[in-house]
Short mmCIF file of C-alpha atoms and ligand atoms in Angstrom, two decimals:
data_model
loop_
_atom_site.label_atom_id
_atom_site.label_comp_id
_atom_site.label_asym_id
_atom_site.label_seq_id
_atom_site.Cartn_x
_atom_site.Cartn_y
_atom_site.Cartn_z
CA MET A 26 -7.17 1.87 -1.83
CA THR A 27 -8.36 5.47 -1.79
CA ASP A 28 -5.91 6.76 0.82
CA ALA A 29 -3.13 9.24 0.11
CA THR A 30 -0.45 7.29 -1.77
CA PRO A 31 -2.55 5.57 -4.46
CA ALA A 32 -4.82 8.63 -4.70
CA ALA A 33 -1.84 10.85 -5.50
CA PHE A 34 -1.20 8.78 -8.62
CA ALA A 35 -4.73 8.61 -10.04
CA ALA A 36 -7.01 11.31 -8.60
CA HIS A 37 -7.24 15.00 -7.83
CA THR A 38 -9.32 16.21 -4.87
CA ALA A 39 -9.04 19.22 -2.58
CA ASN A 40 -9.19 16.97 0.48
CA ARG A 41 -7.61 13.53 0.95
CA SER A 42 -10.61 12.41 2.99
CA ALA A 43 -12.92 12.64 -0.07
CA GLN A 44 -12.31 8.93 -0.57
CA SER A 45 -15.50 8.14 -2.53
CA ASP A 46 -14.69 10.95 -4.99
CA ILE A 47 -11.22 9.44 -5.34
CA ALA A 48 -12.68 5.97 -6.00
CA LYS A 49 -15.05 7.42 -8.59
CA GLN A 50 -12.19 9.18 -10.38
CA TYR A 51 -10.19 5.93 -10.52
CA ILE A 52 -12.88 4.12 -12.48
CA GLU A 53 -14.53 6.95 -14.44
CA GLN A 54 -11.73 9.41 -15.20
CA SER A 55 -8.26 7.92 -14.72
CA GLN A 56 -9.67 4.52 -15.72
CA VAL A 57 -7.07 2.58 -13.77
CA ASP A 58 -7.04 -1.01 -15.09
CA VAL A 59 -6.17 -2.80 -11.84
CA VAL A 60 -7.49 -1.55 -8.48
CA LEU A 61 -6.65 -4.01 -5.68
CA GLY A 62 -6.71 -3.12 -2.00
CA VAL A 63 -8.97 -2.43 0.95
CA GLY A 64 -11.44 0.28 1.97
CA GLU A 65 -14.66 -1.23 0.65
CA ASP A 66 -16.66 1.16 2.91
CA TYR A 67 -15.98 4.11 0.57
CA TRP A 68 -17.36 2.24 -2.47
CA TYR A 69 -20.80 1.41 -0.98
CA PRO A 70 -23.33 3.98 0.29
CA ALA A 71 -24.42 3.95 3.94
CA GLY A 72 -26.89 1.14 4.57
CA ASN A 73 -25.39 -1.16 1.92
CA PRO A 74 -22.73 -3.19 3.74
CA GLY A 75 -21.18 -4.65 0.59
CA TYR A 76 -19.36 -7.97 0.96
CA TYR A 77 -17.63 -7.27 4.30
CA PRO A 78 -20.36 -6.73 6.97
CA ASP A 79 -20.78 -3.36 8.68
CA HIS A 80 -19.81 -3.03 12.36
CA PRO A 81 -17.59 -6.15 12.56
CA ALA A 82 -16.43 -7.35 16.00
CA GLU A 83 -12.78 -6.49 15.29
CA ASP A 84 -13.70 -2.81 14.66
CA PRO A 85 -17.37 -1.94 15.33
CA GLU A 86 -16.96 1.59 13.92
CA GLU A 87 -16.45 0.28 10.38
CA ALA A 88 -19.51 0.71 8.14
CA SER A 89 -20.21 1.67 4.55
CA LYS A 90 -19.98 5.46 4.13
CA GLY A 91 -19.77 6.06 0.40
CA THR A 92 -20.94 9.46 -0.84
CA GLN A 93 -21.06 8.69 -4.57
CA GLY A 94 -23.63 5.91 -4.82
CA ASN A 95 -22.76 2.25 -5.39
CA LEU A 96 -19.36 2.53 -7.02
CA VAL A 97 -18.89 -1.25 -7.22
CA GLU A 98 -22.00 -1.46 -9.46
CA ARG A 99 -20.68 1.50 -11.43
CA ALA A 100 -17.32 -0.27 -11.88
CA LYS A 101 -19.06 -3.39 -13.15
CA GLN A 102 -20.97 -1.27 -15.69
CA LEU A 103 -17.62 0.12 -16.82
CA GLY A 104 -16.26 -3.37 -17.47
CA TYR A 105 -14.43 -4.18 -14.25
CA THR A 106 -14.39 -7.72 -12.85
CA TYR A 107 -15.09 -7.30 -9.12
CA VAL A 108 -13.46 -9.69 -6.62
CA ARG A 109 -13.70 -9.92 -2.83
CA THR A 110 -11.60 -12.90 -1.71
CA ALA A 111 -8.27 -14.58 -2.44
CA ASP A 112 -10.02 -17.33 -4.45
CA GLU A 113 -12.00 -14.88 -6.53
CA LEU A 114 -8.82 -12.93 -7.23
CA LYS A 115 -7.02 -16.07 -8.34
CA GLN A 116 -9.83 -17.02 -10.73
CA ALA A 117 -10.46 -13.55 -12.16
CA SER A 118 -9.73 -12.94 -15.82
CA GLY A 119 -10.20 -9.82 -17.89
CA ARG A 120 -8.19 -6.66 -18.39
CA LYS A 121 -9.98 -4.51 -15.79
CA LEU A 122 -10.01 -5.67 -12.20
CA LEU A 123 -11.46 -4.20 -8.97
CA GLY A 124 -10.66 -6.10 -5.74
CA LEU A 125 -11.62 -4.85 -2.27
CA PHE A 126 -10.54 -7.15 0.55
CA ALA A 127 -11.57 -5.40 3.81
CA ASN A 128 -14.03 -2.81 5.08
CA GLU A 129 -11.42 -0.16 5.79
CA GLU A 130 -7.81 -0.76 6.83
CA ILE A 131 -5.82 -3.92 6.14
CA PHE A 132 -4.84 -3.94 9.86
CA GLN A 133 -6.35 -3.07 13.26
CA GLN A 134 -4.59 -0.63 15.57
CA ARG A 135 -4.85 -1.12 19.33
CA PRO A 136 -3.33 0.71 22.33
CA GLU A 137 0.30 -0.17 23.11
CA GLY A 138 0.65 -3.74 24.37
CA GLU A 139 -2.98 -4.71 23.59
CA GLY A 140 -2.23 -6.43 20.32
CA ASP A 141 -2.48 -4.72 16.96
CA VAL A 142 -3.66 -7.04 14.16
CA TYR A 143 -2.18 -7.56 10.70
CA ASN A 144 -3.65 -10.56 8.86
CA PRO A 145 -4.62 -9.47 5.33
CA VAL A 146 -7.28 -11.51 3.48
CA VAL A 147 -5.09 -11.24 0.38
CA SER A 148 -1.37 -10.68 0.75
CA LEU A 149 0.47 -7.84 -0.93
CA PRO A 150 2.73 -10.21 -2.94
CA ASP A 151 -0.38 -12.03 -4.24
CA MET A 152 -1.97 -8.73 -5.30
CA THR A 153 1.32 -7.75 -6.98
CA LYS A 154 1.47 -11.10 -8.80
CA LYS A 155 -2.06 -10.69 -10.11
CA ALA A 156 -1.45 -7.10 -11.21
CA LEU A 157 1.62 -8.28 -13.12
CA ASP A 158 -0.46 -10.98 -14.84
CA VAL A 159 -3.10 -8.49 -15.98
CA LEU A 160 -1.28 -5.21 -16.76
CA PRO A 161 1.30 -6.47 -19.32
CA GLN A 162 -1.61 -7.52 -21.56
CA ASN A 163 -1.66 -3.84 -22.55
CA LYS A 164 0.91 -3.59 -25.36
CA LYS A 165 1.46 0.12 -24.62
CA GLY A 166 3.13 -0.80 -21.32
CA PHE A 167 2.05 -0.13 -17.77
CA PHE A 168 2.76 1.75 -14.53
CA LEU A 169 2.07 -0.07 -11.26
CA VAL A 170 2.11 1.41 -7.73
CA VAL A 171 2.30 -1.08 -4.86
CA GLU A 172 2.02 0.32 -1.33
CA GLU A 173 2.60 -1.53 1.93
CA GLU A 174 0.63 0.70 4.30
CA ALA A 175 1.06 -1.26 7.53
CA ILE A 176 4.79 -0.48 7.80
CA ASP A 177 3.85 3.14 8.50
CA GLU A 178 0.75 2.35 10.54
CA MET A 179 2.49 -0.15 12.81
CA SER A 180 5.30 2.38 13.29
CA HIS A 181 2.69 4.92 14.43
CA GLU A 182 1.71 2.29 17.01
CA ASN A 183 5.38 1.66 17.89
CA ASN A 184 4.72 -2.04 17.20
CA GLY A 185 8.08 -3.44 16.11
CA SER A 186 7.08 -7.02 15.40
CA LEU A 187 4.13 -6.13 13.14
CA MET A 188 6.19 -3.41 11.44
CA ILE A 189 8.71 -6.14 10.59
CA LYS A 190 5.92 -8.49 9.45
CA ALA A 191 4.60 -5.74 7.15
CA GLY A 192 8.13 -5.06 5.93
CA GLN A 193 8.49 -8.73 5.02
CA GLN A 194 5.30 -8.48 2.96
CA LEU A 195 6.82 -5.55 1.09
CA ASP A 196 10.04 -7.54 0.65
CA GLN A 197 8.08 -10.41 -0.96
CA ALA A 198 6.15 -8.01 -3.19
CA VAL A 199 9.45 -6.49 -4.34
CA ALA A 200 10.72 -10.01 -5.08
CA VAL A 201 7.67 -10.56 -7.31
CA ALA A 202 8.37 -7.31 -9.17
CA LYS A 203 12.06 -8.16 -9.57
CA GLN A 204 11.25 -11.60 -10.98
CA TYR A 205 9.01 -9.89 -13.53
CA ALA A 206 11.71 -7.32 -14.35
CA LYS A 207 14.32 -10.04 -14.86
CA ARG A 208 12.08 -11.66 -17.48
CA HIS A 209 11.21 -8.25 -18.98
CA PRO A 210 14.40 -6.15 -18.85
CA ASP A 211 12.61 -3.06 -20.17
CA THR A 212 11.04 -2.69 -16.70
CA LEU A 213 12.15 -0.05 -14.17
CA VAL A 214 11.60 -1.10 -10.54
CA LEU A 215 11.80 1.56 -7.81
CA VAL A 216 11.57 0.76 -4.11
CA LEU A 217 11.18 3.76 -1.87
CA ALA A 218 9.38 5.36 1.08
CA ASP A 219 7.63 8.69 1.26
CA HIS A 220 8.94 9.28 4.81
CA GLU A 221 10.24 7.67 7.97
CA CYS A 222 7.87 7.00 10.89
CA GLY A 223 8.63 6.47 14.56
CA GLY A 224 12.24 7.68 14.79
CA LEU A 225 13.21 4.03 14.78
CA THR A 226 16.54 2.82 16.13
CA ILE A 227 18.04 -0.68 16.41
CA GLU A 228 19.55 -1.46 19.80
CA THR A 229 20.96 -4.29 21.86
CA PRO A 230 18.20 -6.00 23.88
CA GLY A 231 17.83 -5.08 27.53
CA GLY A 232 18.61 -1.39 27.19
CA THR A 233 16.40 1.35 28.52
CA ASP A 234 13.23 2.00 26.60
CA GLU A 235 12.83 5.45 25.11
CA SER A 236 9.57 4.88 23.24
CA GLY A 237 7.92 8.21 22.62
CA ASP A 238 4.71 9.70 23.94
CA GLY A 239 4.97 8.04 27.37
CA LYS A 240 4.59 4.53 26.05
CA THR A 241 6.13 1.68 27.99
CA ILE A 242 8.24 -1.07 26.52
CA SER A 243 6.37 -4.15 25.40
CA GLY A 244 7.10 -7.53 23.86
CA GLU A 245 6.25 -5.94 20.54
CA ASP A 246 9.74 -4.49 20.17
CA GLY A 247 11.99 -7.52 20.52
CA PRO A 248 14.25 -9.18 21.10
CA PHE A 249 14.36 -10.38 17.47
CA ALA A 250 16.72 -12.93 15.98
CA ILE A 251 19.48 -11.67 13.69
CA ALA A 252 19.63 -13.74 10.49
CA ARG A 253 22.57 -16.17 10.28
CA SER A 254 23.66 -15.26 13.83
CA SER A 255 22.93 -16.36 17.38
CA GLN A 256 22.57 -12.71 18.46
CA THR A 257 19.41 -10.67 18.89
CA PHE A 258 18.35 -7.05 18.58
CA ALA A 259 15.57 -4.82 19.91
CA LEU A 260 13.78 -1.83 18.39
CA ASP A 261 13.26 1.50 20.07
CA TRP A 262 11.17 4.47 18.99
CA THR A 263 11.39 8.18 19.72
CA THR A 264 7.98 9.27 18.44
CA THR A 265 4.65 7.94 17.15
CA SER A 266 4.73 10.39 14.26
CA HIS A 267 6.54 10.86 10.97
CA THR A 268 10.10 12.22 11.01
CA ALA A 269 12.24 14.07 8.48
CA ALA A 270 14.94 11.36 8.44
CA ASP A 271 16.30 10.51 4.99
CA VAL A 272 14.81 7.36 3.46
CA PRO A 273 16.53 4.97 1.06
CA LEU A 274 15.59 4.41 -2.57
CA THR A 275 16.73 1.48 -4.70
CA ALA A 276 16.26 1.17 -8.44
CA MET A 277 16.87 -1.44 -11.13
CA GLY A 278 16.29 -1.36 -14.88
CA PRO A 279 16.42 1.35 -17.55
CA GLY A 280 16.72 4.84 -16.02
CA ALA A 281 17.81 3.48 -12.61
CA GLU A 282 20.99 5.58 -12.74
CA ARG A 283 18.84 8.74 -12.72
CA PHE A 284 17.91 8.11 -9.08
CA VAL A 285 21.43 8.12 -7.64
CA GLY A 286 22.24 10.79 -5.06
CA VAL A 287 20.58 12.76 -2.29
CA TYR A 288 17.58 14.91 -3.24
CA GLU A 289 14.13 16.11 -2.21
CA ASN A 290 11.39 13.52 -2.64
CA LYS A 291 9.53 15.55 -5.27
CA ARG A 292 12.45 15.06 -7.67
CA ILE A 293 11.30 11.44 -8.03
CA HIS A 294 8.08 12.71 -9.62
CA ASP A 295 10.03 14.88 -12.07
CA ILE A 296 12.33 12.03 -13.18
CA LEU A 297 9.42 9.60 -13.51
CA GLU A 298 7.47 12.06 -15.62
CA GLU A 299 10.47 12.52 -17.91
CA LEU A 300 10.98 8.78 -18.25
CA LEU A 301 7.31 8.21 -19.00
CA PHE A 302 6.53 11.10 -21.30
CA GLY A 303 9.87 12.55 -22.45
CA LYS A 304 11.50 15.82 -21.55
CA GLY A 305 9.34 18.15 -23.65
CA ARG A 306 6.24 17.61 -21.57
CA ARG A 307 7.38 19.79 -18.66
ZN1 ZN B 20 1.92 7.67 8.72
#
C-alpha cells in the first residue's frame, strides 16, 4: 500500500523506503478516503504484530517495523473503519476505509523453480468493487488508483504462470471499473503500465530457453493453452529487470482521446492534471 505507485499519488517523501511516513501522510495530510492493500508491517511499530503475526512460516523475515507509532489506531481516531479480512471488508460501511490484508507483499518470491506464491487474502477485483461502492458517495467525484503489483514482481522472478495469474486479476479489476463506467458515463478509465519487466517474448513451446541471468527453463513458463484454439505457447525472458520497451495504454470515457499516440510516460500526469483541475493550474 505504501510502495512506489500508490505513494506517488498521495505522498511526498525524499526516499521511497520511508513507508511509515507515506502511510501517515495518506491518513493525516492527503486524507485518502479508501486505502486498501497490503504492507501492514509499516503501520504497526516493532513489537506490535498487528493482525497478521510477525515472522510467519511463509516469510520469517516479515515483522512490524513502523517508525511512526501505531498508525492503525491513528487512522481509527481520524474516522477510518479498519478491516483485515475479506469478510470484514464486505461488511464495512462508512466513507473512510483502511484495509490491510498481509504483513508485507501480496505474494512470496522464491528462487527460480522453487515455487513463488500468489494467493491474496482479498482479490484485487474485490478491493476495486468495494472502492467503487464507497468513493462515489462523495458528490464531488473521485480519483481511484488500482495497482496489480504481482505482474511486475512475478516478471522479476521470470515466473510466467504467476505473471499470467496476476494479469488475470488485473483484467477482472478492469472489468469491474468498466462496468462502473458504463453505468456512470462521466467516468474516465485508463489502463496502463509504468514500464515493462523481464523483456518478455511469446514463443512456440519447445524452443531454446533464453531466460536471463543464468536461469534455467522451468514449468513456470508454459506451455500455456491459447484461448479458442488447440495450440499452445511458451514465455521466454531476457532479463529479470525492467526494460525500456514501450507499454500500451487504453482509455475509455470523457478525455480518452487525449491519450492517443506515442509519448513519454510523464505526459500522462500532465493530461490527468488538466482533466482534473483545468488548464490554468499549470
Ligand atoms: Zn519491478
